[in-house]
Every structure is written in C-alpha cells, then in structure tokens.
Short mmCIF file of C-alpha atoms in Angstrom, two decimals:
data_model
loop_
_atom_site.label_atom_id
_atom_site.label_comp_id
_atom_site.label_asym_id
_atom_site.label_seq_id
_atom_site.Cartn_x
_atom_site.Cartn_y
_atom_site.Cartn_z
CA GLN X 109 -27.91 -6.92 7.28
CA VAL X 110 -24.57 -5.76 6.74
CA GLN X 111 -22.51 -5.12 9.72
CA LEU X 112 -19.93 -2.16 9.63
CA VAL X 113 -16.75 -2.18 12.81
CA GLU X 114 -14.69 0.82 12.18
CA SER X 115 -11.00 0.93 14.15
CA GLY X 116 -7.96 2.81 14.27
CA GLY X 117 -8.58 6.01 15.52
CA GLY X 118 -6.69 7.61 18.21
CA LEU X 119 -4.71 10.28 19.15
CA VAL X 120 -2.15 12.12 16.98
CA GLN X 121 -0.10 15.55 16.53
CA ALA X 122 -0.94 17.95 13.72
CA GLY X 123 1.27 16.54 10.81
CA GLY X 124 1.05 13.00 11.78
CA SER X 125 -0.98 10.28 9.87
CA LEU X 126 -3.38 7.80 11.10
CA ARG X 127 -5.11 4.90 9.36
CA LEU X 128 -8.34 4.43 9.75
CA SER X 129 -10.24 0.38 8.93
CA CYS X 130 -13.74 -0.18 8.35
CA ALA X 131 -14.83 -4.36 8.32
CA ILE X 132 -18.11 -4.89 6.54
CA SER X 133 -19.65 -8.51 6.85
CA GLY X 134 -23.16 -9.60 5.90
CA ARG X 135 -25.29 -12.61 4.70
CA THR X 136 -24.90 -10.59 1.14
CA ALA X 137 -22.69 -10.18 -1.00
CA VAL X 138 -20.71 -7.45 0.68
CA SER X 139 -17.69 -6.70 -1.78
CA TYR X 140 -20.46 -5.41 -4.04
CA TYR X 141 -21.42 -2.28 -1.49
CA ASP X 142 -20.13 1.11 -2.55
CA MET X 143 -18.36 2.75 0.96
CA GLY X 144 -17.66 5.70 2.50
CA TRP X 145 -16.68 7.97 5.18
CA PHE X 146 -18.15 10.76 7.05
CA ARG X 147 -17.02 12.52 10.20
CA ARG X 148 -19.42 14.04 12.91
CA GLY X 149 -18.44 15.70 15.84
CA PRO X 150 -20.62 17.03 19.01
CA GLY X 151 -23.48 19.84 17.81
CA LYS X 152 -22.12 19.37 14.08
CA GLU X 153 -23.66 18.12 10.98
CA ARG X 154 -22.25 14.84 9.45
CA GLU X 155 -20.13 15.79 7.01
CA PHE X 156 -18.62 13.58 3.86
CA VAL X 157 -15.23 12.64 3.51
CA ALA X 158 -15.00 10.52 0.98
CA ALA X 159 -16.31 7.74 -1.09
CA VAL X 160 -15.53 4.16 -2.97
CA LYS X 161 -17.64 2.68 -5.25
CA TRP X 162 -17.42 -1.33 -4.78
CA SER X 163 -14.56 -1.76 -7.49
CA GLY X 164 -12.36 0.58 -5.97
CA VAL X 165 -11.20 2.28 -8.57
CA ASP X 166 -14.08 5.33 -8.33
CA THR X 167 -13.05 7.29 -5.63
CA TYR X 168 -14.18 10.84 -4.12
CA TYR X 169 -12.91 13.25 -1.93
CA SER X 170 -14.37 16.36 0.03
CA ASP X 171 -12.71 19.44 -0.95
CA SER X 172 -11.56 19.66 2.60
CA VAL X 173 -9.28 16.54 2.74
CA LYS X 174 -8.53 16.06 -0.96
CA GLY X 175 -4.69 15.38 -1.43
CA ARG X 176 -4.51 14.49 2.55
CA PHE X 177 -6.91 11.62 2.49
CA THR X 178 -6.74 8.29 0.74
CA ILE X 179 -9.36 6.04 0.39
CA SER X 180 -9.26 2.11 -0.67
CA ARG X 181 -10.50 -1.18 -0.21
CA ASP X 182 -9.78 -4.83 -0.49
CA ASN X 183 -12.52 -6.96 -1.70
CA VAL X 184 -10.45 -10.07 -0.70
CA LYS X 185 -10.56 -8.95 2.91
CA ASN X 186 -13.91 -7.18 2.97
CA THR X 187 -12.55 -4.11 4.78
CA MET X 188 -11.95 -0.03 3.76
CA TYR X 189 -9.01 2.34 4.66
CA LEU X 190 -8.97 5.58 5.06
CA GLN X 191 -4.79 6.56 5.06
CA MET X 192 -5.38 10.10 6.65
CA ASN X 193 -1.72 12.08 6.25
CA SER X 194 -0.76 16.22 7.15
CA LEU X 195 -3.49 15.57 9.90
CA LYS X 196 -4.89 18.99 10.96
CA PRO X 197 -6.72 19.97 14.32
CA GLU X 198 -9.72 20.86 12.20
CA ASP X 199 -10.00 16.83 11.67
CA THR X 200 -10.63 16.17 15.06
CA ASP X 201 -14.16 14.29 14.82
CA VAL X 202 -15.60 11.30 15.29
CA TYR X 203 -15.53 8.69 11.95
CA TYR X 204 -18.11 6.85 10.27
CA CYS X 205 -18.03 4.30 8.04
CA ALA X 206 -21.16 4.25 5.31
CA ALA X 207 -22.10 1.56 3.01
CA ASP X 208 -24.77 0.48 0.58
CA PHE X 209 -25.60 -1.19 -2.26
CA GLY X 210 -27.76 -0.70 -5.44
CA ARG X 211 -28.91 2.58 -4.76
CA ASN X 212 -27.37 5.18 -6.84
CA ILE X 213 -27.26 7.07 -3.69
CA ASP X 214 -25.44 10.84 -3.65
CA PHE X 215 -22.78 10.01 -2.01
CA VAL X 216 -22.23 13.04 -0.40
CA THR X 217 -25.46 13.01 1.47
CA PRO X 218 -25.98 10.90 4.31
CA TYR X 219 -28.45 8.64 3.03
CA TRP X 220 -26.27 5.66 3.29
CA GLY X 221 -27.99 2.47 4.20
CA TYR X 222 -25.52 1.53 7.26
CA TRP X 223 -23.73 2.47 9.43
CA GLY X 224 -20.68 1.84 11.46
CA GLN X 225 -20.73 2.76 15.23
CA GLY X 226 -17.94 5.18 15.05
CA THR X 227 -13.99 5.94 15.84
CA GLN X 228 -12.34 9.13 17.54
CA VAL X 229 -9.80 10.48 16.03
CA THR X 230 -8.40 14.16 17.62
CA VAL X 231 -5.43 15.98 16.15
CA SER X 232 -3.32 17.64 18.76
CA SER X 233 -1.46 21.26 18.18
#
C-alpha cells in the first residue's frame, strides 16, 4: 500500500506562484514509482497537469501549463513538487497527486494506481 499526501495549496493573486508538494510513503521502494499531478474542479473531468518518471529525468506537461509549471522530485525525501508560476484564474482547481509503478500507463489518463486527497489552489483575478 502506498500513501500520498499533498500540501502547499492556497490562495494567490493572478501572476503569483505556489509550490505544491506530494509526499509518498509505503512499504515498497516508493522512489521507483512514477508520479504525476492532475486537477479537477466541481463538475469537471480530471485533467492531466504534469508527470515525472521515477528517475526524475523525464518530465511531461499538458499544453495548458507548459512553460509556467515545473515538476520535480527528490527521491531522498520521497517527495514530488509542482512549482507553479504565472498563475491564472483558470488554474483554480483541486490538485491531486498520483503514483504508479511498473504498468507503463499513459500518463495523461486517470488510470494511476494511487491518489492523494487533493489540495485546493485558488487564483484570484
């Protein structure tokens, strides 16, 4: 079993920055899990934001955040980060951390094996 805990959400003005964190823990070698971020607001579909392979070398972004958000991970701390810059009101959402191991899933789909509880990000105009 793997647990994911997000933190770092909050309220920020448009153009501002936030950094989300996702701590992964469990009885397996969690540093070998691929990890990602999704977001979903009320009545909306879950939307892929970014993903990072277990090594931290390969990263993937949705077109809507590319150039503004940066995903990274620290496998010593077993924590993944999402640095969000130049935030827009349309980035307002609940952000979820996801993790998976060994299944070679398509990262943009919501078929990840493990999910966090989510953290709210609100960007005011």
